[in-house]
PDB file of N, CA and C in Angstrom:
ATOM      1  N   MET H1007     -13.410  12.862  26.105  1.00  0.00           N
ATOM      2  CA  MET H1007     -13.262  14.297  26.181  1.00  0.00           C
ATOM      3  C   MET H1007     -14.625  14.921  26.476  1.00  0.00           C
ATOM      4  N   ALA H1008     -14.677  15.842  27.409  1.00  0.00           N
ATOM      5  CA  ALA H1008     -15.916  16.501  27.793  1.00  0.00           C
ATOM      6  C   ALA H1008     -16.342  17.499  26.725  1.00  0.00           C
ATOM      7  N   LEU H1009     -17.651  17.635  26.541  1.00  0.00           N
ATOM      8  CA  LEU H1009     -18.208  18.588  25.598  1.00  0.00           C
ATOM      9  C   LEU H1009     -17.959  19.996  26.099  1.00  0.00           C
ATOM     10  N   GLN H1010     -17.445  20.869  25.232  1.00  0.00           N
ATOM     11  CA  GLN H1010     -17.219  22.265  25.597  1.00  0.00           C
ATOM     12  C   GLN H1010     -18.497  23.046  25.355  1.00  0.00           C
ATOM     13  N   HIS H1011     -19.068  23.607  26.395  1.00  0.00           N
ATOM     14  CA  HIS H1011     -20.230  24.461  26.267  1.00  0.00           C
ATOM     15  C   HIS H1011     -19.769  25.896  26.074  1.00  0.00           C
ATOM     16  N   ALA H1012     -20.666  26.712  25.562  1.00  0.00           N
ATOM     17  CA  ALA H1012     -20.349  28.123  25.369  1.00  0.00           C
ATOM     18  C   ALA H1012     -20.139  28.795  26.721  1.00  0.00           C
ATOM     19  N   SER H1013     -19.282  29.770  26.729  1.00  0.00           N
ATOM     20  CA  SER H1013     -19.054  30.537  27.956  1.00  0.00           C
ATOM     21  C   SER H1013     -19.847  31.835  27.878  1.00  0.00           C
ATOM     22  N   SER H1014     -20.023  32.466  29.006  1.00  0.00           N
ATOM     23  CA  SER H1014     -20.763  33.725  29.074  1.00  0.00           C
ATOM     24  C   SER H1014     -20.144  34.746  28.119  1.00  0.00           C
ATOM     25  N   GLY H1015     -20.985  35.346  27.286  1.00  0.00           N
ATOM     26  CA  GLY H1015     -20.528  36.356  26.342  1.00  0.00           C
ATOM     27  C   GLY H1015     -20.081  35.813  24.999  1.00  0.00           C
ATOM     28  N   GLN H1016     -19.995  34.501  24.848  1.00  0.00           N
ATOM     29  CA  GLN H1016     -19.547  33.886  23.592  1.00  0.00           C
ATOM     30  C   GLN H1016     -20.681  33.884  22.568  1.00  0.00           C
ATOM     31  N   VAL H1017     -20.390  34.270  21.335  1.00  0.00           N
ATOM     32  CA  VAL H1017     -21.361  34.239  20.251  1.00  0.00           C
ATOM     33  C   VAL H1017     -21.485  32.801  19.742  1.00  0.00           C
ATOM     34  N   ILE H1018     -22.736  32.354  19.518  1.00  0.00           N
ATOM     35  CA  ILE H1018     -23.004  30.987  19.052  1.00  0.00           C
ATOM     36  C   ILE H1018     -23.733  31.063  17.724  1.00  0.00           C
ATOM     37  N   ALA H1019     -23.224  30.394  16.700  1.00  0.00           N
ATOM     38  CA  ALA H1019     -23.903  30.327  15.400  1.00  0.00           C
ATOM     39  C   ALA H1019     -24.986  29.259  15.471  1.00  0.00           C
ATOM     40  N   LEU H1020     -26.240  29.664  15.294  1.00  0.00           N
ATOM     41  CA  LEU H1020     -27.351  28.706  15.348  1.00  0.00           C
ATOM     42  C   LEU H1020     -27.671  28.129  13.980  1.00  0.00           C
ATOM     43  N   GLN H1021     -27.382  28.874  12.918  1.00  0.00           N
ATOM     44  CA  GLN H1021     -27.577  28.396  11.561  1.00  0.00           C
ATOM     45  C   GLN H1021     -26.261  28.541  10.820  1.00  0.00           C
ATOM     46  N   ARG H1022     -25.923  27.509  10.059  1.00  0.00           N
ATOM     47  CA  ARG H1022     -24.645  27.494   9.351  1.00  0.00           C
ATOM     48  C   ARG H1022     -24.887  27.252   7.870  1.00  0.00           C
ATOM     49  N   SER H1023     -24.335  28.092   7.029  1.00  0.00           N
ATOM     50  CA  SER H1023     -24.518  27.917   5.590  1.00  0.00           C
ATOM     51  C   SER H1023     -23.830  26.640   5.127  1.00  0.00           C
ATOM     52  N   GLY H1024     -24.467  25.949   4.212  1.00  0.00           N
ATOM     53  CA  GLY H1024     -23.905  24.733   3.655  1.00  0.00           C
ATOM     54  C   GLY H1024     -24.014  23.519   4.555  1.00  0.00           C
ATOM     55  N   GLU H1025     -24.777  23.624   5.626  1.00  0.00           N
ATOM     56  CA  GLU H1025     -24.900  22.507   6.567  1.00  0.00           C
ATOM     57  C   GLU H1025     -25.677  21.356   5.934  1.00  0.00           C
ATOM     58  N   ASP H1026     -25.204  20.131   6.131  1.00  0.00           N
ATOM     59  CA  ASP H1026     -25.875  18.937   5.615  1.00  0.00           C
ATOM     60  C   ASP H1026     -27.027  18.600   6.552  1.00  0.00           C
ATOM     61  N   MET H1027     -28.244  18.971   6.155  1.00  0.00           N
ATOM     62  CA  MET H1027     -29.412  18.756   6.996  1.00  0.00           C
ATOM     63  C   MET H1027     -29.809  17.278   7.094  1.00  0.00           C
ATOM     64  N   LYS H1028     -29.200  16.431   6.293  1.00  0.00           N
ATOM     65  CA  LYS H1028     -29.533  15.002   6.357  1.00  0.00           C
ATOM     66  C   LYS H1028     -28.895  14.340   7.573  1.00  0.00           C
ATOM     67  N   GLN H1029     -28.009  15.050   8.228  1.00  0.00           N
ATOM     68  CA  GLN H1029     -27.367  14.526   9.431  1.00  0.00           C
ATOM     69  C   GLN H1029     -28.056  15.093  10.663  1.00  0.00           C
ATOM     70  N   PHE H1030     -28.371  14.241  11.606  1.00  0.00           N
ATOM     71  CA  PHE H1030     -28.962  14.679  12.873  1.00  0.00           C
ATOM     72  C   PHE H1030     -27.813  15.126  13.755  1.00  0.00           C
ATOM     73  N   SER H1031     -27.592  16.428  13.854  1.00  0.00           N
ATOM     74  CA  SER H1031     -26.418  16.928  14.564  1.00  0.00           C
ATOM     75  C   SER H1031     -26.800  17.925  15.653  1.00  0.00           C
ATOM     76  N   SER H1032     -27.623  17.471  16.572  1.00  0.00           N
ATOM     77  CA  SER H1032     -28.000  18.330  17.685  1.00  0.00           C
ATOM     78  C   SER H1032     -26.834  18.424  18.656  1.00  0.00           C
ATOM     79  N   ILE H1033     -26.759  19.555  19.342  1.00  0.00           N
ATOM     80  CA  ILE H1033     -25.652  19.745  20.271  1.00  0.00           C
ATOM     81  C   ILE H1033     -26.091  20.647  21.422  1.00  0.00           C
ATOM     82  N   ALA H1034     -25.648  20.296  22.621  1.00  0.00           N
ATOM     83  CA  ALA H1034     -25.881  21.152  23.779  1.00  0.00           C
ATOM     84  C   ALA H1034     -24.955  22.351  23.655  1.00  0.00           C
ATOM     85  N   LEU H1035     -25.521  23.540  23.650  1.00  0.00           N
ATOM     86  CA  LEU H1035     -24.732  24.760  23.475  1.00  0.00           C
ATOM     87  C   LEU H1035     -24.198  25.298  24.790  1.00  0.00           C
ATOM     88  N   ALA H1036     -25.046  25.270  25.797  1.00  0.00           N
ATOM     89  CA  ALA H1036     -24.673  25.789  27.110  1.00  0.00           C
ATOM     90  C   ALA H1036     -25.492  25.066  28.164  1.00  0.00           C
ATOM     91  N   LYS H1037     -24.873  24.875  29.327  1.00  0.00           N
ATOM     92  CA  LYS H1037     -25.589  24.220  30.416  1.00  0.00           C
ATOM     93  C   LYS H1037     -25.073  24.764  31.738  1.00  0.00           C
ATOM     94  N   THR H1038     -26.044  25.140  32.592  1.00  0.00           N
ATOM     95  CA  THR H1038     -25.731  25.564  33.945  1.00  0.00           C
ATOM     96  C   THR H1038     -26.570  24.701  34.885  1.00  0.00           C
ATOM     97  N   ASP H1039     -26.520  24.993  36.159  1.00  0.00           N
ATOM     98  CA  ASP H1039     -27.354  24.256  37.106  1.00  0.00           C
ATOM     99  C   ASP H1039     -28.844  24.513  36.877  1.00  0.00           C
ATOM    100  N   GLU H1040     -29.173  25.640  36.243  1.00  0.00           N
ATOM    101  CA  GLU H1040     -30.567  26.038  36.089  1.00  0.00           C
ATOM    102  C   GLU H1040     -31.107  25.991  34.673  1.00  0.00           C
ATOM    103  N   LEU H1041     -30.237  25.898  33.657  1.00  0.00           N
ATOM    104  CA  LEU H1041     -30.666  26.097  32.279  1.00  0.00           C
ATOM    105  C   LEU H1041     -29.829  25.259  31.320  1.00  0.00           C
ATOM    106  N   GLU H1042     -30.476  24.715  30.288  1.00  0.00           N
ATOM    107  CA  GLU H1042     -29.748  24.035  29.216  1.00  0.00           C
ATOM    108  C   GLU H1042     -30.271  24.543  27.879  1.00  0.00           C
ATOM    109  N   LEU H1043     -29.351  24.870  26.966  1.00  0.00           N
ATOM    110  CA  LEU H1043     -29.671  25.319  25.612  1.00  0.00           C
ATOM    111  C   LEU H1043     -29.168  24.273  24.625  1.00  0.00           C
ATOM    112  N   ILE H1044     -30.057  23.820  23.751  1.00  0.00           N
ATOM    113  CA  ILE H1044     -29.711  22.772  22.796  1.00  0.00           C
ATOM    114  C   ILE H1044     -30.101  23.224  21.398  1.00  0.00           C
ATOM    115  N   ARG H1045     -29.187  23.092  20.469  1.00  0.00           N
ATOM    116  CA  ARG H1045     -29.462  23.359  19.048  1.00  0.00           C
ATOM    117  C   ARG H1045     -29.878  22.037  18.419  1.00  0.00           C
ATOM    118  N   LEU H1046     -31.107  21.979  17.937  1.00  0.00           N
ATOM    119  CA  LEU H1046     -31.621  20.766  17.297  1.00  0.00           C
ATOM    120  C   LEU H1046     -31.566  20.921  15.786  1.00  0.00           C
ATOM    121  N   VAL H1047     -30.998  19.938  15.115  1.00  0.00           N
ATOM    122  CA  VAL H1047     -31.029  19.871  13.661  1.00  0.00           C
ATOM    123  C   VAL H1047     -31.857  18.638  13.322  1.00  0.00           C
ATOM    124  N   LEU H1048     -32.983  18.861  12.662  1.00  0.00           N
ATOM    125  CA  LEU H1048     -33.920  17.777  12.369  1.00  0.00           C
ATOM    126  C   LEU H1048     -34.162  17.690  10.868  1.00  0.00           C
ATOM    127  N   PRO H1049     -33.590  16.694  10.185  1.00  0.00           N
ATOM    128  CA  PRO H1049     -33.891  16.527   8.767  1.00  0.00           C
ATOM    129  C   PRO H1049     -35.345  16.125   8.584  1.00  0.00           C
ATOM    130  N   ALA H1050     -35.914  16.439   7.445  1.00  0.00           N
ATOM    131  CA  ALA H1050     -37.313  16.116   7.153  1.00  0.00           C
ATOM    132  C   ALA H1050     -37.598  14.650   7.471  1.00  0.00           C
ATOM    133  N   GLY H1051     -38.691  14.410   8.189  1.00  0.00           N
ATOM    134  CA  GLY H1051     -39.097  13.052   8.543  1.00  0.00           C
ATOM    135  C   GLY H1051     -38.543  12.559   9.871  1.00  0.00           C
ATOM    136  N   LYS H1052     -37.542  13.229  10.430  1.00  0.00           N
ATOM    137  CA  LYS H1052     -36.955  12.814  11.704  1.00  0.00           C
ATOM    138  C   LYS H1052     -37.989  12.980  12.812  1.00  0.00           C
ATOM    139  N   THR H1053     -38.096  11.993  13.682  1.00  0.00           N
ATOM    140  CA  THR H1053     -39.045  12.069  14.791  1.00  0.00           C
ATOM    141  C   THR H1053     -38.320  11.924  16.121  1.00  0.00           C
ATOM    142  N   MET H1054     -38.933  12.449  17.144  1.00  0.00           N
ATOM    143  CA  MET H1054     -38.516  12.221  18.522  1.00  0.00           C
ATOM    144  C   MET H1054     -39.762  11.690  19.215  1.00  0.00           C
ATOM    145  N   PRO H1055     -39.723  10.442  19.693  1.00  0.00           N
ATOM    146  CA  PRO H1055     -40.915   9.869  20.304  1.00  0.00           C
ATOM    147  C   PRO H1055     -41.332  10.627  21.564  1.00  0.00           C
ATOM    148  N   GLU H1056     -42.545  10.368  21.996  1.00  0.00           N
ATOM    149  CA  GLU H1056     -43.073  11.069  23.163  1.00  0.00           C
ATOM    150  C   GLU H1056     -42.140  10.915  24.361  1.00  0.00           C
ATOM    151  N   HIS H1057     -41.904  12.033  25.022  1.00  0.00           N
ATOM    152  CA  HIS H1057     -41.052  12.083  26.209  1.00  0.00           C
ATOM    153  C   HIS H1057     -41.446  13.315  27.009  1.00  0.00           C
ATOM    154  N   TRP H1058     -40.828  13.510  28.148  1.00  0.00           N
ATOM    155  CA  TRP H1058     -41.072  14.695  28.953  1.00  0.00           C
ATOM    156  C   TRP H1058     -39.817  14.998  29.743  1.00  0.00           C
ATOM    157  N   VAL H1059     -39.715  16.234  30.178  1.00  0.00           N
ATOM    158  CA  VAL H1059     -38.641  16.644  31.077  1.00  0.00           C
ATOM    159  C   VAL H1059     -39.273  17.344  32.267  1.00  0.00           C
ATOM    160  N   LYS H1060     -38.577  17.346  33.366  1.00  0.00           N
ATOM    161  CA  LYS H1060     -39.109  17.918  34.609  1.00  0.00           C
ATOM    162  C   LYS H1060     -39.329  19.426  34.502  1.00  0.00           C
ATOM    163  N   GLY H1061     -38.394  20.098  33.854  1.00  0.00           N
ATOM    164  CA  GLY H1061     -38.454  21.556  33.798  1.00  0.00           C
ATOM    165  C   GLY H1061     -39.279  22.102  32.658  1.00  0.00           C
ATOM    166  N   GLN H1062     -39.531  23.394  32.720  1.00  0.00           N
ATOM    167  CA  GLN H1062     -40.235  24.096  31.654  1.00  0.00           C
ATOM    168  C   GLN H1062     -39.368  24.110  30.401  1.00  0.00           C
ATOM    169  N   VAL H1063     -40.032  24.160  29.236  1.00  0.00           N
ATOM    170  CA  VAL H1063     -39.343  24.052  27.957  1.00  0.00           C
ATOM    171  C   VAL H1063     -39.855  25.130  27.008  1.00  0.00           C
ATOM    172  N   THR H1064     -38.937  25.703  26.217  1.00  0.00           N
ATOM    173  CA  THR H1064     -39.350  26.468  25.043  1.00  0.00           C
ATOM    174  C   THR H1064     -38.666  25.835  23.840  1.00  0.00           C
ATOM    175  N   LEU H1065     -39.394  25.770  22.731  1.00  0.00           N
ATOM    176  CA  LEU H1065     -38.854  25.286  21.469  1.00  0.00           C
ATOM    177  C   LEU H1065     -39.070  26.385  20.449  1.00  0.00           C
ATOM    178  N   GLN H1066     -37.967  26.948  19.961  1.00  0.00           N
ATOM    179  CA  GLN H1066     -38.028  28.018  18.977  1.00  0.00           C
ATOM    180  C   GLN H1066     -37.577  27.468  17.638  1.00  0.00           C
ATOM    181  N   CYS H1067     -38.481  27.450  16.661  1.00  0.00           N
ATOM    182  CA  CYS H1067     -38.143  26.992  15.318  1.00  0.00           C
ATOM    183  C   CYS H1067     -37.425  28.133  14.595  1.00  0.00           C
ATOM    184  N   LEU H1068     -36.192  27.888  14.204  1.00  0.00           N
ATOM    185  CA  LEU H1068     -35.408  28.902  13.498  1.00  0.00           C
ATOM    186  C   LEU H1068     -35.624  28.819  11.995  1.00  0.00           C
ATOM    187  N   SER H1069     -35.769  27.598  11.485  1.00  0.00           N
ATOM    188  CA  SER H1069     -36.046  27.398  10.067  1.00  0.00           C
ATOM    189  C   SER H1069     -36.742  26.053   9.895  1.00  0.00           C
ATOM    190  N   GLY H1070     -37.502  25.925   8.802  1.00  0.00           N
ATOM    191  CA  GLY H1070     -38.209  24.680   8.536  1.00  0.00           C
ATOM    192  C   GLY H1070     -39.583  24.659   9.181  1.00  0.00           C
ATOM    193  N   ALA H1071     -40.047  23.436   9.477  1.00  0.00           N
ATOM    194  CA  ALA H1071     -41.365  23.243  10.092  1.00  0.00           C
ATOM    195  C   ALA H1071     -41.307  22.004  10.970  1.00  0.00           C
ATOM    196  N   ILE H1072     -41.732  22.159  12.230  1.00  0.00           N
ATOM    197  CA  ILE H1072     -41.673  21.069  13.204  1.00  0.00           C
ATOM    198  C   ILE H1072     -43.062  20.865  13.799  1.00  0.00           C
ATOM    199  N   ALA H1073     -43.605  19.657  13.660  1.00  0.00           N
ATOM    200  CA  ALA H1073     -44.884  19.307  14.272  1.00  0.00           C
ATOM    201  C   ALA H1073     -44.612  18.883  15.709  1.00  0.00           C
ATOM    202  N   VAL H1074     -45.366  19.443  16.643  1.00  0.00           N
ATOM    203  CA  VAL H1074     -45.224  19.130  18.059  1.00  0.00           C
ATOM    204  C   VAL H1074     -46.558  18.577  18.559  1.00  0.00           C
ATOM    205  N   ASP H1075     -46.525  17.347  19.060  1.00  0.00           N
ATOM    206  CA  ASP H1075     -47.701  16.732  19.670  1.00  0.00           C
ATOM    207  C   ASP H1075     -47.611  16.958  21.171  1.00  0.00           C
ATOM    208  N   ALA H1076     -48.577  17.686  21.723  1.00  0.00           N
ATOM    209  CA  ALA H1076     -48.603  17.957  23.166  1.00  0.00           C
ATOM    210  C   ALA H1076     -50.023  18.365  23.549  1.00  0.00           C
ATOM    211  N   HIS H1077     -50.393  18.070  24.763  1.00  0.00           N
ATOM    212  CA  HIS H1077     -51.701  18.465  25.289  1.00  0.00           C
ATOM    213  C   HIS H1077     -52.848  17.961  24.407  1.00  0.00           C
ATOM    214  N   GLY H1078     -52.676  16.779  23.811  1.00  0.00           N
ATOM    215  CA  GLY H1078     -53.743  16.169  23.021  1.00  0.00           C
ATOM    216  C   GLY H1078     -53.984  16.775  21.657  1.00  0.00           C
ATOM    217  N   ARG H1079     -53.054  17.580  21.181  1.00  0.00           N
ATOM    218  CA  ARG H1079     -53.202  18.173  19.845  1.00  0.00           C
ATOM    219  C   ARG H1079     -51.839  18.328  19.192  1.00  0.00           C
ATOM    220  N   THR H1080     -51.853  18.614  17.904  1.00  0.00           N
ATOM    221  CA  THR H1080     -50.620  18.820  17.148  1.00  0.00           C
ATOM    222  C   THR H1080     -50.597  20.251  16.629  1.00  0.00           C
ATOM    223  N   VAL H1081     -49.475  20.927  16.858  1.00  0.00           N
ATOM    224  CA  VAL H1081     -49.258  22.252  16.279  1.00  0.00           C
ATOM    225  C   VAL H1081     -47.988  22.173  15.435  1.00  0.00           C
ATOM    226  N   VAL H1082     -47.932  22.982  14.395  1.00  0.00           N
ATOM    227  CA  VAL H1082     -46.742  23.025  13.545  1.00  0.00           C
ATOM    228  C   VAL H1082     -46.080  24.378  13.718  1.00  0.00           C
ATOM    229  N   LEU H1083     -44.818  24.335  14.156  1.00  0.00           N
ATOM    230  CA  LEU H1083     -44.010  25.544  14.289  1.00  0.00           C
ATOM    231  C   LEU H1083     -43.240  25.784  13.002  1.00  0.00           C
ATOM    232  N   HIS H1084     -43.246  27.024  12.541  1.00  0.00           N
ATOM    233  CA  HIS H1084     -42.470  27.419  11.365  1.00  0.00           C
ATOM    234  C   HIS H1084     -41.372  28.376  11.818  1.00  0.00           C
ATOM    235  N   GLY H1085     -40.409  28.620  10.946  1.00  0.00           N
ATOM    236  CA  GLY H1085     -39.318  29.527  11.266  1.00  0.00           C
ATOM    237  C   GLY H1085     -39.834  30.823  11.865  1.00  0.00           C
ATOM    238  N   GLY H1086     -39.271  31.221  13.004  1.00  0.00           N
ATOM    239  CA  GLY H1086     -39.679  32.451  13.667  1.00  0.00           C
ATOM    240  C   GLY H1086     -40.776  32.263  14.702  1.00  0.00           C
ATOM    241  N   GLU H1087     -41.243  31.017  14.906  1.00  0.00           N
ATOM    242  CA  GLU H1087     -42.281  30.749  15.905  1.00  0.00           C
ATOM    243  C   GLU H1087     -41.710  29.904  17.036  1.00  0.00           C
ATOM    244  N   MET H1088     -42.331  30.024  18.218  1.00  0.00           N
ATOM    245  CA  MET H1088     -41.872  29.223  19.350  1.00  0.00           C
ATOM    246  C   MET H1088     -43.060  28.720  20.151  1.00  0.00           C
ATOM    247  N   LEU H1089     -42.772  27.706  20.966  1.00  0.00           N
ATOM    248  CA  LEU H1089     -43.785  27.061  21.794  1.00  0.00           C
ATOM    249  C   LEU H1089     -43.239  26.917  23.203  1.00  0.00           C
ATOM    250  N   TYR H1090     -44.093  27.145  24.182  1.00  0.00           N
ATOM    251  CA  TYR H1090     -43.752  26.941  25.596  1.00  0.00           C
ATOM    252  C   TYR H1090     -44.494  25.705  26.091  1.00  0.00           C
ATOM    253  N   LEU H1091     -43.808  24.865  26.865  1.00  0.00           N
ATOM    254  CA  LEU H1091     -44.434  23.715  27.516  1.00  0.00           C
ATOM    255  C   LEU H1091     -44.095  23.752  28.994  1.00  0.00           C
ATOM    256  N   GLU H1092     -45.098  23.526  29.814  1.00  0.00           N
ATOM    257  CA  GLU H1092     -44.869  23.454  31.257  1.00  0.00           C
ATOM    258  C   GLU H1092     -44.057  22.211  31.580  1.00  0.00           C
ATOM    259  N   GLY H1093     -43.395  22.226  32.711  1.00  0.00           N
ATOM    260  CA  GLY H1093     -42.615  21.072  33.136  1.00  0.00           C
ATOM    261  C   GLY H1093     -43.477  19.826  33.255  1.00  0.00           C
ATOM    262  N   GLY H1094     -42.971  18.698  32.803  1.00  0.00           N
ATOM    263  CA  GLY H1094     -43.687  17.429  32.879  1.00  0.00           C
ATOM    264  C   GLY H1094     -44.668  17.186  31.753  1.00  0.00           C
ATOM    265  N   ALA H1095     -44.835  18.143  30.828  1.00  0.00           N
ATOM    266  CA  ALA H1095     -45.771  17.961  29.714  1.00  0.00           C
ATOM    267  C   ALA H1095     -45.177  16.998  28.684  1.00  0.00           C
ATOM    268  N   ALA H1096     -45.877  15.897  28.463  1.00  0.00           N
ATOM    269  CA  ALA H1096     -45.420  14.930  27.451  1.00  0.00           C
ATOM    270  C   ALA H1096     -45.533  15.558  26.067  1.00  0.00           C
ATOM    271  N   HIS H1097     -44.541  15.293  25.225  1.00  0.00           N
ATOM    272  CA  HIS H1097     -44.547  15.844  23.875  1.00  0.00           C
ATOM    273  C   HIS H1097     -43.717  14.974  22.940  1.00  0.00           C
ATOM    274  N   ALA H1098     -44.024  15.045  21.660  1.00  0.00           N
ATOM    275  CA  ALA H1098     -43.274  14.353  20.614  1.00  0.00           C
ATOM    276  C   ALA H1098     -43.039  15.351  19.479  1.00  0.00           C
ATOM    277  N   LEU H1099     -41.968  15.131  18.704  1.00  0.00           N
ATOM    278  CA  LEU H1099     -41.615  16.025  17.602  1.00  0.00           C
ATOM    279  C   LEU H1099     -41.509  15.255  16.296  1.00  0.00           C
ATOM    280  N   ARG H1100     -41.819  15.949  15.201  1.00  0.00           N
ATOM    281  CA  ARG H1100     -41.631  15.393  13.864  1.00  0.00           C
ATOM    282  C   ARG H1100     -41.278  16.542  12.922  1.00  0.00           C
ATOM    283  N   ALA H1101     -40.150  16.429  12.243  1.00  0.00           N
ATOM    284  CA  ALA H1101     -39.734  17.468  11.291  1.00  0.00           C
ATOM    285  C   ALA H1101     -40.541  17.316  10.006  1.00  0.00           C
ATOM    286  N   GLU H1102     -41.344  18.321   9.691  1.00  0.00           N
ATOM    287  CA  GLU H1102     -42.133  18.319   8.458  1.00  0.00           C
ATOM    288  C   GLU H1102     -41.239  18.656   7.256  1.00  0.00           C
ATOM    289  N   SER H1103     -40.165  19.377   7.512  1.00  0.00           N
ATOM    290  CA  SER H1103     -39.162  19.706   6.500  1.00  0.00           C
ATOM    291  C   SER H1103     -37.835  19.829   7.245  1.00  0.00           C
ATOM    292  N   ASP H1104     -36.741  19.957   6.520  1.00  0.00           N
ATOM    293  CA  ASP H1104     -35.450  20.147   7.176  1.00  0.00           C
ATOM    294  C   ASP H1104     -35.570  21.351   8.111  1.00  0.00           C
ATOM    295  N   SER H1105     -35.206  21.149   9.376  1.00  0.00           N
ATOM    296  CA  SER H1105     -35.477  22.176  10.385  1.00  0.00           C
ATOM    297  C   SER H1105     -34.316  22.355  11.353  1.00  0.00           C
ATOM    298  N   ILE H1106     -34.208  23.566  11.876  1.00  0.00           N
ATOM    299  CA  ILE H1106     -33.269  23.887  12.944  1.00  0.00           C
ATOM    300  C   ILE H1106     -34.075  24.574  14.036  1.00  0.00           C
ATOM    301  N   ALA H1107     -33.832  24.193  15.277  1.00  0.00           N
ATOM    302  CA  ALA H1107     -34.567  24.785  16.397  1.00  0.00           C
ATOM    303  C   ALA H1107     -33.631  25.015  17.571  1.00  0.00           C
ATOM    304  N   LEU H1108     -34.042  25.916  18.442  1.00  0.00           N
ATOM    305  CA  LEU H1108     -33.341  26.160  19.691  1.00  0.00           C
ATOM    306  C   LEU H1108     -34.250  25.697  20.816  1.00  0.00           C
ATOM    307  N   LEU H1109     -33.790  24.722  21.581  1.00  0.00           N
ATOM    308  CA  LEU H1109     -34.519  24.170  22.705  1.00  0.00           C
ATOM    309  C   LEU H1109     -33.925  24.702  23.993  1.00  0.00           C
ATOM    310  N   THR H1110     -34.759  25.247  24.855  1.00  0.00           N
ATOM    311  CA  THR H1110     -34.335  25.743  26.157  1.00  0.00           C
ATOM    312  C   THR H1110     -35.067  24.940  27.228  1.00  0.00           C
ATOM    313  N   ILE H1111     -34.319  24.409  28.182  1.00  0.00           N
ATOM    314  CA  ILE H1111     -34.903  23.640  29.278  1.00  0.00           C
ATOM    315  C   ILE H1111     -34.500  24.292  30.595  1.00  0.00           C
ATOM    316  N   VAL H1112     -35.498  24.617  31.414  1.00  0.00           N
ATOM    317  CA  VAL H1112     -35.236  25.112  32.756  1.00  0.00           C
ATOM    318  C   VAL H1112     -35.021  23.899  33.650  1.00  0.00           C
ATOM    319  N   LEU H1113     -33.859  23.801  34.276  1.00  0.00           N
ATOM    320  CA  LEU H1113     -33.506  22.619  35.043  1.00  0.00           C
ATOM    321  C   LEU H1113     -33.913  22.698  36.503  1.00  0.00           C
ATOM    322  N   LYS H1114     -34.143  23.892  37.011  1.00  0.00           N
ATOM    323  CA  LYS H1114     -34.578  24.064  38.404  1.00  0.00           C
ATOM    324  C   LYS H1114     -35.874  24.849  38.418  1.00  0.00           C
ATOM    325  N   ASP H1115     -36.736  24.491  39.340  1.00  0.00           N
ATOM    326  CA  ASP H1115     -38.017  25.189  39.486  1.00  0.00           C
ATOM    327  C   ASP H1115     -37.834  26.543  40.123  1.00  0.00           C
TER     328      ASP H1115
END
């Protein structure tokens, strides 16, 4: 069965009360030819090894704290903060605490 993405105008809940943060339950929320939106749920200690994507990226931390290794340094995003990465920038993630983030990837230049 194909994943149902949100349709234009549909409200999407990014944070859910009572959610079990011990489960890694990231999900693609919406995807077009030009843009992909992904809700990341990262329990404390969860890592994503270094990787890169072709398009530009924003990572918005909604809650918790996420360490991002990029451009030879580490920054920690807290709830309400976001980071922009140019296309092709290698990066790795590590959840410093139970965290939820919104990842946006531009798929076309």
